CSV table of C-alpha atoms in Angstrom, one decimal:
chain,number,residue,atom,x,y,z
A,15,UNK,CA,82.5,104.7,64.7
A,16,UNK,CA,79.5,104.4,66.7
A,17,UNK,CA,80.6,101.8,69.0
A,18,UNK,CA,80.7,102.3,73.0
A,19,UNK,CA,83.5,101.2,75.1
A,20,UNK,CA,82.9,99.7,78.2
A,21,UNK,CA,84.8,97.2,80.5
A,22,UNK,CA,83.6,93.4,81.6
A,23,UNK,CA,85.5,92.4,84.7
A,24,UNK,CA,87.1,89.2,84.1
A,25,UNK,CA,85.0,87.5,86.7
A,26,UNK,CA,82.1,88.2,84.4
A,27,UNK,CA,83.6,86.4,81.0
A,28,UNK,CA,84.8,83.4,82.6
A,29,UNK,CA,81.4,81.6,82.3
A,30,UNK,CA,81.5,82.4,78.9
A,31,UNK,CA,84.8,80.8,77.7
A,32,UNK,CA,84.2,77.3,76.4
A,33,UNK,CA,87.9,76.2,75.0
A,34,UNK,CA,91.5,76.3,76.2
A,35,UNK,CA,92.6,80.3,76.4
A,36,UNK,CA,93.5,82.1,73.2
A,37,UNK,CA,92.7,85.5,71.9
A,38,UNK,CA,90.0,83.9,69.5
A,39,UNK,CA,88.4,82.0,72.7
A,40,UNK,CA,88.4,85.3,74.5
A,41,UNK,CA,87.5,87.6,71.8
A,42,UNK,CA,84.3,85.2,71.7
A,43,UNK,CA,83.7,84.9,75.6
A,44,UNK,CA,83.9,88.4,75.5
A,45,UNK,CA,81.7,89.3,72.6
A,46,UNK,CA,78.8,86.8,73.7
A,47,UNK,CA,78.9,88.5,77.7
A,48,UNK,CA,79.0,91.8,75.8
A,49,UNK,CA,75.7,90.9,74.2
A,50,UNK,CA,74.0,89.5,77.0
A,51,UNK,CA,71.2,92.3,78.7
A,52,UNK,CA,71.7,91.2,82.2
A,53,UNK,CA,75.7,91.7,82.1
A,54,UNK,CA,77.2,94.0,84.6
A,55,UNK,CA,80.2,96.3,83.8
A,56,UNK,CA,82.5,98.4,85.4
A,57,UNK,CA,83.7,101.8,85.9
A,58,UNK,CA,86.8,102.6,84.0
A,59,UNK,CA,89.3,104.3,87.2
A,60,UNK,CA,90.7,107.4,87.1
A,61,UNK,CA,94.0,108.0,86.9
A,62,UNK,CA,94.0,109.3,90.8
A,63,UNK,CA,92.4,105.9,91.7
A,64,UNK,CA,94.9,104.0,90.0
A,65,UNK,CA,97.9,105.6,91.7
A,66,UNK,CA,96.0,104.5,95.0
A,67,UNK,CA,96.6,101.2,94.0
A,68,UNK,CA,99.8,101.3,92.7
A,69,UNK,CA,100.7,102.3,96.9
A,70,UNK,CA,99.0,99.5,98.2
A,71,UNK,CA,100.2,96.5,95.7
A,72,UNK,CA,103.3,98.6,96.0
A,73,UNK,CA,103.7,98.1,100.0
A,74,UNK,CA,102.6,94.5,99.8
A,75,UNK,CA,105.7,94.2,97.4
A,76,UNK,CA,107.8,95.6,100.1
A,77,UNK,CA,106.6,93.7,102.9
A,78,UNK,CA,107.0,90.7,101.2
A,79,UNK,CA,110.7,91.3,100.1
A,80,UNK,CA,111.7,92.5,103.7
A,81,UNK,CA,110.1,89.4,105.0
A,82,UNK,CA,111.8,87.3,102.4
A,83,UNK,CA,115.3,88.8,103.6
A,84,UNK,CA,114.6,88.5,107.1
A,85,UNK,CA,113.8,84.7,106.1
A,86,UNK,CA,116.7,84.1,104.4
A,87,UNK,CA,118.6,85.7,107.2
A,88,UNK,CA,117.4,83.5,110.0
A,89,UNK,CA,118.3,80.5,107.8
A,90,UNK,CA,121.5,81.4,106.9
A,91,UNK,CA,122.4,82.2,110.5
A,92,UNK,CA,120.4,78.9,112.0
A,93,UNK,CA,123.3,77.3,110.0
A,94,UNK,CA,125.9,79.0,112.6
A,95,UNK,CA,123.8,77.9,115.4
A,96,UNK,CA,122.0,81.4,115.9
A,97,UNK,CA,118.4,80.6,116.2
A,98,UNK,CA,115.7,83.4,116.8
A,99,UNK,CA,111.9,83.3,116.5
A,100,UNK,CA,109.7,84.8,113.4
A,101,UNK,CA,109.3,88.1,112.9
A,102,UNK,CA,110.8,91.8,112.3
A,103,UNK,CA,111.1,92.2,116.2
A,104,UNK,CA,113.8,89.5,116.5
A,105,UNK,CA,115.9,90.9,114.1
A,106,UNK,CA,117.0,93.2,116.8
A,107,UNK,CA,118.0,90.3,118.5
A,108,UNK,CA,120.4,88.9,115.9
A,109,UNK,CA,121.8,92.2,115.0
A,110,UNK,CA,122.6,92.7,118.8
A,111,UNK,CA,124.7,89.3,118.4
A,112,UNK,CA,126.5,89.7,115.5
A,113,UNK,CA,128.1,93.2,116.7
A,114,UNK,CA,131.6,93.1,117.4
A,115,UNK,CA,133.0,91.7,120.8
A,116,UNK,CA,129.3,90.2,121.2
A,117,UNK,CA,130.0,86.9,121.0
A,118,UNK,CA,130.1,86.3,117.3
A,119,UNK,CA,134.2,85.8,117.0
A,120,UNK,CA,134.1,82.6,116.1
A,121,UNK,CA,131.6,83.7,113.1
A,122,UNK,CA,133.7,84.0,109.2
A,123,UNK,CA,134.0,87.5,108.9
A,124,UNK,CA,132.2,87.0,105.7
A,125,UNK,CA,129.1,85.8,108.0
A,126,UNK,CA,129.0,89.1,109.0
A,127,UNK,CA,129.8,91.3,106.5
A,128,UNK,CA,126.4,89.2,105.0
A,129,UNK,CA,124.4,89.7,107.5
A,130,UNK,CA,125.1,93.1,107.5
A,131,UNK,CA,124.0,93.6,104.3
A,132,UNK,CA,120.9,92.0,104.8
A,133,UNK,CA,120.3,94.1,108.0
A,134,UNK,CA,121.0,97.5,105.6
A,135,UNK,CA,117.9,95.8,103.3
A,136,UNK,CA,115.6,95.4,106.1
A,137,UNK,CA,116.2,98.5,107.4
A,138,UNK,CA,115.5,100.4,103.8
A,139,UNK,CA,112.3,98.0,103.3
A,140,UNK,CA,111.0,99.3,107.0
């Protein structure tokens, strides 16, 4: 049909928008930083590029729910009176306690069996 297609980052548009967000406030935002001469655009990525990112927002998904587990862990276990610092390296430490004859009798079984599921999680998100 004659018309080009290129890409505005978002960044770009913003100035543009004058009302509350809606596809006829954008469509004008858009249209109007379209027009203007000075208006930078972007290179459309390849397909190879795009998988590149997919592994690093990827990873920073996975570092975020092992950290989140290891969290949760150390709270649930502070509960029971087992403290230990921040940090992947300590969870070492509280798996070392929690094994059997280790000092963690008096512990619910079920306190354990928990724990140990959150250990199997941090060890597949590592």
């Amino acid at each position: 049909m004659g018309h080009e297609v290129r890409l505005i980052a978002p960044k770009f548009v913003k100035p543009y928008v004058k009302n509350q967000k809606n596809d006829m406030a954008d469509a004008e935002a858009i249209a109007e930083a379209g027009s203007r001469p000075t208006m930078r655009f972007v290179e459309v990525k390849t397909p190879q590029q795009q998988g590149l990112g997919m592994i690093f927002r990827l990873r920073d998904l996975l570092v975020g729910q092992r950290t989140q587990v290891i969290n949760a862990l150390r709270g649930h276990l502070a509960e029971f009176g087992l403290v230990t610092g921040k940090g992947r390296e300590n969870v070492d430490k509280l798996r070392a306690i929690l094994e059997p004859g280790a000092g963690s009798d008096d512990l619910p079984a079920v306190v354990c069996q928990m724990a140990q599921l959150c250990f199997d999680q941090i060890d597949g998100l590592s």
